[in-house]
């Protein structure tokens, strides 16, 4: 019998976040799967999610998925740790296509990288409150010690482009949040928020070269790339936001590390 080829699947991958952070997952999808069509939604009118209640995060996440599902999709990547921590199971129950979050793939990578079993995780207040990282890591390997730290000021600073080495504001805030993790001698630090890879240099400078940083958005993209049949066309990415597309267009390149191929469209997300 000859090999039966599976037909190409040109449906798009839906990706969403509260704002621009999820573009760090899109960046990795572009690297891994340049032929895939992607629909990105950033809820820029309601960012941040990480300071909100569980009920509000679930309501917003359902609306985000409902918007994306107007398009023909083969999978959804929740490029937001806050939503992944609070609503992944629910969204997976409510949708028949694969819904891929950040927590599991980020933990799996951390488990392969740590040498001393001391792992830090930083994220929004809601992600830390959910206990999702502790739950996953302790179930997967009870011998690991996890050191969680909420960093509520990071998202607004990143969304304002305050990410560069030498910026005294971000360096001061980073030092305050990261000091307990440095004292705990973690050798692996999960960036448990998709905005944080933009702070990679600032965080690495403070933590030192011996600490491995895990990019949770990129890990979600890595996992996603194994979950469906690939398309065979030229990948096109379309961007949508719930407020101020011009501001999104201006900052998106910083997250994507390339200029977005097209400007963002405006969506009234409250209608979904
Ligand atoms: N980028 C998001 C995350 O990964 C959400 C940040 C926020 O809206 O607070 O958690």
PDB file of C-alpha atoms and ligand atoms in Angstrom:
ATOM      1  CA  UNK A   1       0.000   0.000   0.000  1.00  0.00           C
ATOM      2  CA  UNK A   2       1.250   3.468  -0.872  1.00  0.00           C
ATOM      3  CA  UNK A   3       1.441   6.311   1.609  1.00  0.00           C
ATOM      4  CA  UNK A   4      -1.886   8.129   1.914  1.00  0.00           C
ATOM      5  CA  UNK A   5      -1.235  11.868   1.891  1.00  0.00           C
ATOM      6  CA  UNK A   6      -3.451  13.963   4.136  1.00  0.00           C
ATOM      7  CA  UNK A   7      -5.014  16.884   2.288  1.00  0.00           C
ATOM      8  CA  UNK A   8      -3.635  20.331   3.126  1.00  0.00           C
ATOM      9  CA  UNK A   9      -5.754  22.297   5.601  1.00  0.00           C
ATOM     10  CA  UNK A  10      -5.776  25.972   4.643  1.00  0.00           C
ATOM     11  CA  UNK A  11      -8.099  27.072   7.415  1.00  0.00           C
ATOM     12  CA  UNK A  12      -6.534  29.777   9.588  1.00  0.00           C
ATOM     13  CA  UNK A  13      -5.097  29.599  13.098  1.00  0.00           C
ATOM     14  CA  UNK A  14      -6.883  32.026  15.421  1.00  0.00           C
ATOM     15  CA  UNK A  15      -4.680  33.758  17.999  1.00  0.00           C
ATOM     16  CA  UNK A  16      -5.775  36.180  20.697  1.00  0.00           C
ATOM     17  CA  UNK A  17      -4.559  38.185  23.640  1.00  0.00           C
ATOM     18  CA  UNK A  18      -5.729  41.147  25.690  1.00  0.00           C
ATOM     19  CA  UNK A  19      -3.518  43.402  23.587  1.00  0.00           C
ATOM     20  CA  UNK A  20      -0.201  43.207  21.823  1.00  0.00           C
ATOM     21  CA  UNK A  21       1.537  40.544  23.918  1.00  0.00           C
ATOM     22  CA  UNK A  22       0.116  37.663  21.897  1.00  0.00           C
ATOM     23  CA  UNK A  23       2.102  38.898  18.920  1.00  0.00           C
ATOM     24  CA  UNK A  24       5.108  37.159  20.540  1.00  0.00           C
ATOM     25  CA  UNK A  25       3.293  33.888  19.757  1.00  0.00           C
ATOM     26  CA  UNK A  26       2.504  35.082  16.217  1.00  0.00           C
ATOM     27  CA  UNK A  27       6.203  35.853  15.765  1.00  0.00           C
ATOM     28  CA  UNK A  28       7.041  32.237  16.570  1.00  0.00           C
ATOM     29  CA  UNK A  29       4.221  30.928  14.339  1.00  0.00           C
ATOM     30  CA  UNK A  30       5.638  33.008  11.474  1.00  0.00           C
ATOM     31  CA  UNK A  31       9.052  31.431  12.087  1.00  0.00           C
ATOM     32  CA  UNK A  32       7.806  27.868  12.367  1.00  0.00           C
ATOM     33  CA  UNK A  33       4.915  27.886   9.921  1.00  0.00           C
ATOM     34  CA  UNK A  34       5.339  30.662   7.359  1.00  0.00           C
ATOM     35  CA  UNK A  35       2.694  29.104   5.106  1.00  0.00           C
ATOM     36  CA  UNK A  36      -0.139  29.295   7.655  1.00  0.00           C
ATOM     37  CA  UNK A  37      -2.974  31.799   7.598  1.00  0.00           C
ATOM     38  CA  UNK A  38      -3.401  33.550  10.944  1.00  0.00           C
ATOM     39  CA  UNK A  39      -6.196  35.710  12.334  1.00  0.00           C
ATOM     40  CA  UNK A  40      -5.022  37.753  15.326  1.00  0.00           C
ATOM     41  CA  UNK A  41      -7.308  39.537  17.744  1.00  0.00           C
ATOM     42  CA  UNK A  42      -5.935  41.910  20.404  1.00  0.00           C
ATOM     43  CA  UNK A  43      -8.488  43.246  22.867  1.00  0.00           C
ATOM     44  CA  UNK A  44      -6.756  46.625  23.085  1.00  0.00           C
ATOM     45  CA  UNK A  45      -9.912  48.359  24.281  1.00  0.00           C
ATOM     46  CA  UNK A  46     -10.035  46.226  27.435  1.00  0.00           C
ATOM     47  CA  UNK A  47      -6.363  45.504  28.180  1.00  0.00           C
ATOM     48  CA  UNK A  48      -5.184  44.584  30.809  1.00  0.00           C
ATOM     49  CA  UNK A  49      -7.005  41.368  31.666  1.00  0.00           C
ATOM     50  CA  UNK A  50      -4.618  40.439  34.440  1.00  0.00           C
ATOM     51  CA  UNK A  51      -6.122  42.802  36.999  1.00  0.00           C
ATOM     52  CA  UNK A  52      -9.695  41.568  36.441  1.00  0.00           C
ATOM     53  CA  UNK A  53     -11.921  38.991  38.126  1.00  0.00           C
ATOM     54  CA  UNK A  54     -12.216  35.414  36.950  1.00  0.00           C
ATOM     55  CA  UNK A  55     -15.804  36.050  35.743  1.00  0.00           C
ATOM     56  CA  UNK A  56     -14.774  39.041  33.635  1.00  0.00           C
ATOM     57  CA  UNK A  57     -11.789  37.210  32.132  1.00  0.00           C
ATOM     58  CA  UNK A  58     -14.064  34.297  31.159  1.00  0.00           C
ATOM     59  CA  UNK A  59     -16.633  36.651  29.607  1.00  0.00           C
ATOM     60  CA  UNK A  60     -13.966  38.477  27.593  1.00  0.00           C
ATOM     61  CA  UNK A  61     -12.287  35.230  26.504  1.00  0.00           C
ATOM     62  CA  UNK A  62     -15.593  33.804  25.228  1.00  0.00           C
ATOM     63  CA  UNK A  63     -16.207  36.967  23.206  1.00  0.00           C
ATOM     64  CA  UNK A  64     -12.674  36.850  21.781  1.00  0.00           C
ATOM     65  CA  UNK A  65     -13.151  33.243  20.659  1.00  0.00           C
ATOM     66  CA  UNK A  66     -16.631  34.002  19.264  1.00  0.00           C
ATOM     67  CA  UNK A  67     -15.156  36.791  17.135  1.00  0.00           C
ATOM     68  CA  UNK A  68     -12.333  34.573  15.850  1.00  0.00           C
ATOM     69  CA  UNK A  69     -14.702  31.705  15.093  1.00  0.00           C
ATOM     70  CA  UNK A  70     -16.496  33.736  12.450  1.00  0.00           C
ATOM     71  CA  UNK A  71     -13.506  32.786  10.320  1.00  0.00           C
ATOM     72  CA  UNK A  72     -12.860  29.207   9.219  1.00  0.00           C
ATOM     73  CA  UNK A  73     -10.341  28.093  11.863  1.00  0.00           C
ATOM     74  CA  UNK A  74      -8.504  24.856  12.492  1.00  0.00           C
ATOM     75  CA  UNK A  75      -7.195  25.800  15.957  1.00  0.00           C
ATOM     76  CA  UNK A  76      -7.091  28.636  18.449  1.00  0.00           C
ATOM     77  CA  UNK A  77      -3.950  29.686  20.300  1.00  0.00           C
ATOM     78  CA  UNK A  78      -4.704  31.499  23.542  1.00  0.00           C
ATOM     79  CA  UNK A  79      -1.636  33.725  23.438  1.00  0.00           C
ATOM     80  CA  UNK A  80      -2.436  35.028  26.900  1.00  0.00           C
ATOM     81  CA  UNK A  81      -1.409  33.363  30.150  1.00  0.00           C
ATOM     82  CA  UNK A  82      -4.173  35.103  32.052  1.00  0.00           C
ATOM     83  CA  UNK A  83      -6.867  33.518  29.865  1.00  0.00           C
ATOM     84  CA  UNK A  84      -4.972  30.210  29.647  1.00  0.00           C
ATOM     85  CA  UNK A  85      -4.759  30.036  33.449  1.00  0.00           C
ATOM     86  CA  UNK A  86      -8.395  30.887  34.069  1.00  0.00           C
ATOM     87  CA  UNK A  87     -10.429  29.709  31.067  1.00  0.00           C
ATOM     88  CA  UNK A  88      -8.556  27.126  28.959  1.00  0.00           C
ATOM     89  CA  UNK A  89     -10.570  24.116  30.167  1.00  0.00           C
ATOM     90  CA  UNK A  90     -13.853  25.923  29.646  1.00  0.00           C
ATOM     91  CA  UNK A  91     -12.961  27.136  26.148  1.00  0.00           C
ATOM     92  CA  UNK A  92     -11.717  23.664  25.222  1.00  0.00           C
ATOM     93  CA  UNK A  93     -15.069  22.176  26.323  1.00  0.00           C
ATOM     94  CA  UNK A  94     -17.021  24.747  24.329  1.00  0.00           C
ATOM     95  CA  UNK A  95     -15.127  24.385  21.041  1.00  0.00           C
ATOM     96  CA  UNK A  96     -14.570  21.325  18.893  1.00  0.00           C
ATOM     97  CA  UNK A  97     -11.272  22.547  17.403  1.00  0.00           C
ATOM     98  CA  UNK A  98      -7.972  22.370  19.348  1.00  0.00           C
ATOM     99  CA  UNK A  99      -7.585  25.219  21.845  1.00  0.00           C
ATOM    100  CA  UNK A 100      -3.959  25.627  22.832  1.00  0.00           C
ATOM    101  CA  UNK A 101      -2.861  27.558  25.919  1.00  0.00           C
ATOM    102  CA  UNK A 102       0.479  28.667  27.298  1.00  0.00           C
ATOM    103  CA  UNK A 103       0.766  27.052  30.737  1.00  0.00           C
ATOM    104  CA  UNK A 104       1.397  23.427  29.830  1.00  0.00           C
ATOM    105  CA  UNK A 105       3.980  24.020  27.078  1.00  0.00           C
ATOM    106  CA  UNK A 106       5.833  26.625  29.172  1.00  0.00           C
ATOM    107  CA  UNK A 107       5.984  24.221  32.147  1.00  0.00           C
ATOM    108  CA  UNK A 108       7.150  21.367  29.954  1.00  0.00           C
ATOM    109  CA  UNK A 109      10.001  23.456  28.587  1.00  0.00           C
ATOM    110  CA  UNK A 110      10.949  24.614  32.104  1.00  0.00           C
ATOM    111  CA  UNK A 111      11.087  20.987  33.266  1.00  0.00           C
ATOM    112  CA  UNK A 112      13.562  20.122  30.524  1.00  0.00           C
ATOM    113  CA  UNK A 113      15.731  23.188  31.221  1.00  0.00           C
ATOM    114  CA  UNK A 114      16.061  23.301  35.009  1.00  0.00           C
ATOM    115  CA  UNK A 115      19.117  21.731  36.575  1.00  0.00           C
ATOM    116  CA  UNK A 116      18.574  22.649  40.219  1.00  0.00           C
ATOM    117  CA  UNK A 117      14.778  22.081  40.261  1.00  0.00           C
ATOM    118  CA  UNK A 118      14.120  25.709  41.278  1.00  0.00           C
ATOM    119  CA  UNK A 119      11.796  27.382  38.784  1.00  0.00           C
ATOM    120  CA  UNK A 120      10.422  30.928  38.943  1.00  0.00           C
ATOM    121  CA  UNK A 121       7.270  32.072  37.198  1.00  0.00           C
ATOM    122  CA  UNK A 122       6.241  35.692  36.676  1.00  0.00           C
ATOM    123  CA  UNK A 123       2.851  36.810  35.390  1.00  0.00           C
ATOM    124  CA  UNK A 124      -0.186  38.974  35.953  1.00  0.00           C
ATOM    125  CA  UNK A 125      -2.061  39.064  39.255  1.00  0.00           C
ATOM    126  CA  UNK A 126      -4.862  36.879  37.818  1.00  0.00           C
ATOM    127  CA  UNK A 127      -2.431  34.266  36.487  1.00  0.00           C
ATOM    128  CA  UNK A 128      -0.684  34.028  39.837  1.00  0.00           C
ATOM    129  CA  UNK A 129      -3.996  33.942  41.742  1.00  0.00           C
ATOM    130  CA  UNK A 130      -5.240  31.061  39.589  1.00  0.00           C
ATOM    131  CA  UNK A 131      -2.447  28.749  40.770  1.00  0.00           C
ATOM    132  CA  UNK A 132      -2.413  27.166  37.296  1.00  0.00           C
ATOM    133  CA  UNK A 133       1.381  26.995  37.046  1.00  0.00           C
ATOM    134  CA  UNK A 134       1.789  25.452  40.513  1.00  0.00           C
ATOM    135  CA  UNK A 135      -0.922  22.922  39.750  1.00  0.00           C
ATOM    136  CA  UNK A 136       0.585  21.806  36.459  1.00  0.00           C
ATOM    137  CA  UNK A 137       4.198  21.669  37.643  1.00  0.00           C
ATOM    138  CA  UNK A 138       3.480  19.884  40.911  1.00  0.00           C
ATOM    139  CA  UNK A 139       1.414  17.254  39.154  1.00  0.00           C
ATOM    140  CA  UNK A 140       4.069  16.778  36.486  1.00  0.00           C
ATOM    141  CA  UNK A 141       7.051  16.645  38.875  1.00  0.00           C
ATOM    142  CA  UNK A 142       6.483  16.884  42.633  1.00  0.00           C
ATOM    143  CA  UNK A 143      10.202  17.416  43.288  1.00  0.00           C
ATOM    144  CA  UNK A 144      10.309  20.813  41.570  1.00  0.00           C
ATOM    145  CA  UNK A 145      10.100  24.011  43.635  1.00  0.00           C
ATOM    146  CA  UNK A 146       8.124  26.813  42.027  1.00  0.00           C
ATOM    147  CA  UNK A 147       8.580  30.457  43.011  1.00  0.00           C
ATOM    148  CA  UNK A 148       5.656  32.587  41.709  1.00  0.00           C
ATOM    149  CA  UNK A 149       5.771  36.366  41.474  1.00  0.00           C
ATOM    150  CA  UNK A 150       3.040  38.684  40.204  1.00  0.00           C
ATOM    151  CA  UNK A 151       4.343  41.661  38.199  1.00  0.00           C
ATOM    152  CA  UNK A 152       1.267  43.874  37.674  1.00  0.00           C
ATOM    153  CA  UNK A 153       3.153  46.929  36.369  1.00  0.00           C
ATOM    154  CA  UNK A 154       4.920  45.082  33.548  1.00  0.00           C
ATOM    155  CA  UNK A 155       1.978  44.949  31.082  1.00  0.00           C
ATOM    156  CA  UNK A 156       1.165  48.693  31.138  1.00  0.00           C
ATOM    157  CA  UNK A 157       4.864  49.524  30.792  1.00  0.00           C
ATOM    158  CA  UNK A 158       5.300  47.140  27.849  1.00  0.00           C
ATOM    159  CA  UNK A 159       2.129  48.420  26.141  1.00  0.00           C
ATOM    160  CA  UNK A 160       3.695  51.884  26.407  1.00  0.00           C
ATOM    161  CA  UNK A 161       6.917  50.724  24.807  1.00  0.00           C
ATOM    162  CA  UNK A 162       9.009  51.058  28.022  1.00  0.00           C
ATOM    163  CA  UNK A 163      11.036  47.926  27.368  1.00  0.00           C
ATOM    164  CA  UNK A 164      14.601  48.970  26.634  1.00  0.00           C
ATOM    165  CA  UNK A 165      17.815  48.451  28.538  1.00  0.00           C
ATOM    166  CA  UNK A 166      18.807  51.653  30.272  1.00  0.00           C
ATOM    167  CA  UNK A 167      15.180  52.793  30.822  1.00  0.00           C
ATOM    168  CA  UNK A 168      15.350  53.590  34.519  1.00  0.00           C
ATOM    169  CA  UNK A 169      11.592  53.077  35.038  1.00  0.00           C
ATOM    170  CA  UNK A 170      11.443  49.503  33.746  1.00  0.00           C
ATOM    171  CA  UNK A 171      14.797  48.592  35.298  1.00  0.00           C
ATOM    172  CA  UNK A 172      13.662  49.804  38.742  1.00  0.00           C
ATOM    173  CA  UNK A 173      10.334  47.970  38.541  1.00  0.00           C
ATOM    174  CA  UNK A 174      12.029  44.802  37.259  1.00  0.00           C
ATOM    175  CA  UNK A 175      14.593  44.836  40.069  1.00  0.00           C
ATOM    176  CA  UNK A 176      11.842  45.066  42.686  1.00  0.00           C
ATOM    177  CA  UNK A 177       9.805  42.187  41.238  1.00  0.00           C
ATOM    178  CA  UNK A 178      12.747  39.923  40.455  1.00  0.00           C
ATOM    179  CA  UNK A 179      14.779  40.331  43.667  1.00  0.00           C
ATOM    180  CA  UNK A 180      12.948  37.491  45.518  1.00  0.00           C
ATOM    181  CA  UNK A 181      13.463  35.137  42.567  1.00  0.00           C
ATOM    182  CA  UNK A 182      17.146  35.911  42.390  1.00  0.00           C
ATOM    183  CA  UNK A 183      17.408  35.351  46.155  1.00  0.00           C
ATOM    184  CA  UNK A 184      15.604  32.009  45.707  1.00  0.00           C
ATOM    185  CA  UNK A 185      18.329  30.990  43.218  1.00  0.00           C
ATOM    186  CA  UNK A 186      15.962  29.891  40.466  1.00  0.00           C
ATOM    187  CA  UNK A 187      17.876  28.668  37.420  1.00  0.00           C
ATOM    188  CA  UNK A 188      14.837  28.806  35.106  1.00  0.00           C
ATOM    189  CA  UNK A 189      12.303  31.606  34.870  1.00  0.00           C
ATOM    190  CA  UNK A 190       9.008  31.213  33.031  1.00  0.00           C
ATOM    191  CA  UNK A 191       7.874  34.461  31.436  1.00  0.00           C
ATOM    192  CA  UNK A 192       4.254  33.615  32.272  1.00  0.00           C
ATOM    193  CA  UNK A 193       2.797  36.527  30.331  1.00  0.00           C
ATOM    194  CA  UNK A 194       3.121  36.983  26.601  1.00  0.00           C
ATOM    195  CA  UNK A 195       4.089  40.629  27.021  1.00  0.00           C
ATOM    196  CA  UNK A 196       7.243  39.793  28.944  1.00  0.00           C
ATOM    197  CA  UNK A 197       9.542  38.535  26.141  1.00  0.00           C
ATOM    198  CA  UNK A 198       9.888  42.204  25.207  1.00  0.00           C
ATOM    199  CA  UNK A 199      11.536  42.655  28.587  1.00  0.00           C
ATOM    200  CA  UNK A 200      13.885  39.745  27.878  1.00  0.00           C
ATOM    201  CA  UNK A 201      17.063  41.844  27.936  1.00  0.00           C
ATOM    202  CA  UNK A 202      16.101  43.761  31.058  1.00  0.00           C
ATOM    203  CA  UNK A 203      15.115  40.557  32.866  1.00  0.00           C
ATOM    204  CA  UNK A 204      18.195  38.641  31.677  1.00  0.00           C
ATOM    205  CA  UNK A 205      20.493  41.501  32.748  1.00  0.00           C
ATOM    206  CA  UNK A 206      19.031  41.380  36.248  1.00  0.00           C
ATOM    207  CA  UNK A 207      18.790  37.601  36.667  1.00  0.00           C
ATOM    208  CA  UNK A 208      22.204  36.849  35.139  1.00  0.00           C
ATOM    209  CA  UNK A 209      23.355  34.581  32.323  1.00  0.00           C
ATOM    210  CA  UNK A 210      22.933  31.348  34.278  1.00  0.00           C
ATOM    211  CA  UNK A 211      19.130  31.734  34.406  1.00  0.00           C
ATOM    212  CA  UNK A 212      17.181  30.360  31.417  1.00  0.00           C
ATOM    213  CA  UNK A 213      14.144  32.423  30.377  1.00  0.00           C
ATOM    214  CA  UNK A 214      11.132  30.561  28.958  1.00  0.00           C
ATOM    215  CA  UNK A 215       8.956  32.408  26.424  1.00  0.00           C
ATOM    216  CA  UNK A 216       5.416  31.109  27.086  1.00  0.00           C
ATOM    217  CA  UNK A 217       3.939  32.513  23.840  1.00  0.00           C
ATOM    218  CA  UNK A 218       6.641  30.869  21.752  1.00  0.00           C
ATOM    219  CA  UNK A 219       6.096  27.584  23.608  1.00  0.00           C
ATOM    220  CA  UNK A 220       2.361  27.757  22.856  1.00  0.00           C
ATOM    221  CA  UNK A 221       3.208  28.308  19.189  1.00  0.00           C
ATOM    222  CA  UNK A 222       5.620  25.345  19.272  1.00  0.00           C
ATOM    223  CA  UNK A 223       2.889  23.119  20.694  1.00  0.00           C
ATOM    224  CA  UNK A 224       0.293  24.466  18.275  1.00  0.00           C
ATOM    225  CA  UNK A 225       2.492  23.594  15.317  1.00  0.00           C
ATOM    226  CA  UNK A 226       2.086  19.895  16.185  1.00  0.00           C
ATOM    227  CA  UNK A 227      -1.719  19.931  16.519  1.00  0.00           C
ATOM    228  CA  UNK A 228      -3.082  20.198  12.980  1.00  0.00           C
ATOM    229  CA  UNK A 229      -2.471  19.550   9.296  1.00  0.00           C
ATOM    230  CA  UNK A 230      -0.562  22.305   7.558  1.00  0.00           C
ATOM    231  CA  UNK A 231      -1.796  24.523   4.754  1.00  0.00           C
ATOM    232  CA  UNK A 232      -0.125  24.621   1.362  1.00  0.00           C
ATOM    233  CA  UNK A 233      -0.606  28.272   0.438  1.00  0.00           C
ATOM    234  CA  UNK A 234       1.198  31.503   1.182  1.00  0.00           C
ATOM    235  CA  UNK A 235       0.489  32.434   4.768  1.00  0.00           C
ATOM    236  CA  UNK A 236      -1.440  35.650   5.327  1.00  0.00           C
ATOM    237  CA  UNK A 237      -1.873  37.199   8.775  1.00  0.00           C
ATOM    238  CA  UNK A 238      -4.783  39.534   9.455  1.00  0.00           C
ATOM    239  CA  UNK A 239      -4.919  41.683  12.575  1.00  0.00           C
ATOM    240  CA  UNK A 240      -7.958  42.962  14.470  1.00  0.00           C
ATOM    241  CA  UNK A 241      -8.210  45.063  17.621  1.00  0.00           C
ATOM    242  CA  UNK A 242     -11.011  46.483  19.764  1.00  0.00           C
ATOM    243  CA  UNK A 243      -9.582  50.016  19.982  1.00  0.00           C
ATOM    244  CA  UNK A 244      -7.092  52.359  18.298  1.00  0.00           C
ATOM    245  CA  UNK A 245      -5.779  50.345  15.332  1.00  0.00           C
ATOM    246  CA  UNK A 246      -3.244  53.108  14.590  1.00  0.00           C
ATOM    247  CA  UNK A 247      -1.573  52.646  17.977  1.00  0.00           C
ATOM    248  CA  UNK A 248      -1.497  48.891  17.394  1.00  0.00           C
ATOM    249  CA  UNK A 249       0.071  49.339  13.959  1.00  0.00           C
ATOM    250  CA  UNK A 250       2.732  51.564  15.470  1.00  0.00           C
ATOM    251  CA  UNK A 251       3.786  49.147  18.244  1.00  0.00           C
ATOM    252  CA  UNK A 252       3.162  45.773  16.557  1.00  0.00           C
ATOM    253  CA  UNK A 253       6.582  45.707  14.887  1.00  0.00           C
ATOM    254  CA  UNK A 254       8.280  45.776  18.283  1.00  0.00           C
ATOM    255  CA  UNK A 255       6.514  42.539  19.267  1.00  0.00           C
ATOM    256  CA  UNK A 256       6.693  40.822  15.875  1.00  0.00           C
ATOM    257  CA  UNK A 257      10.267  41.930  15.154  1.00  0.00           C
ATOM    258  CA  UNK A 258       9.078  42.727  11.642  1.00  0.00           C
ATOM    259  CA  UNK A 259       6.584  45.222  10.267  1.00  0.00           C
ATOM    260  CA  UNK A 260       3.042  43.777  10.176  1.00  0.00           C
ATOM    261  CA  UNK A 261       2.098  43.043   6.564  1.00  0.00           C
ATOM    262  CA  UNK A 262      -1.228  44.875   6.940  1.00  0.00           C
ATOM    263  CA  UNK A 263      -2.839  47.374   9.281  1.00  0.00           C
ATOM    264  CA  UNK A 264      -5.304  46.226  11.942  1.00  0.00           C
ATOM    265  CA  UNK A 265      -9.089  46.306  11.541  1.00  0.00           C
ATOM    266  CA  UNK A 266     -11.381  47.626  14.273  1.00  0.00           C
ATOM    267  CA  UNK A 267     -13.896  45.282  15.947  1.00  0.00           C
ATOM    268  CA  UNK A 268     -16.716  46.031  18.396  1.00  0.00           C
ATOM    269  CA  UNK A 269     -15.978  43.029  20.602  1.00  0.00           C
ATOM    270  CA  UNK A 270     -18.849  43.758  22.991  1.00  0.00           C
ATOM    271  CA  UNK A 271     -21.205  42.584  20.221  1.00  0.00           C
ATOM    272  CA  UNK A 272     -19.941  38.976  20.390  1.00  0.00           C
TER     273      UNK A 272
HETATM  274  N1  LIG B   1      -0.417  39.019  27.747  1.00  0.00           N
HETATM  275  C1  LIG B   1      -1.281  38.570  28.739  1.00  0.00           C
HETATM  276  C2  LIG B   1      -0.823  37.379  29.497  1.00  0.00           C
HETATM  277  O1  LIG B   1      -0.096  36.596  28.924  1.00  0.00           O
HETATM  278  C3  LIG B   1      -2.244  39.453  29.412  1.00  0.00           C
HETATM  279  C4  LIG B   1      -1.781  40.661  30.051  1.00  0.00           C
HETATM  280  C5  LIG B   1      -2.925  41.435  30.617  1.00  0.00           C
HETATM  281  O2  LIG B   1      -3.805  41.799  29.860  1.00  0.00           O
HETATM  282  O3  LIG B   1      -2.929  41.709  31.821  1.00  0.00           O
HETATM  283  O4  LIG B   1      -1.153  37.184  30.632  1.00  0.00           O
END
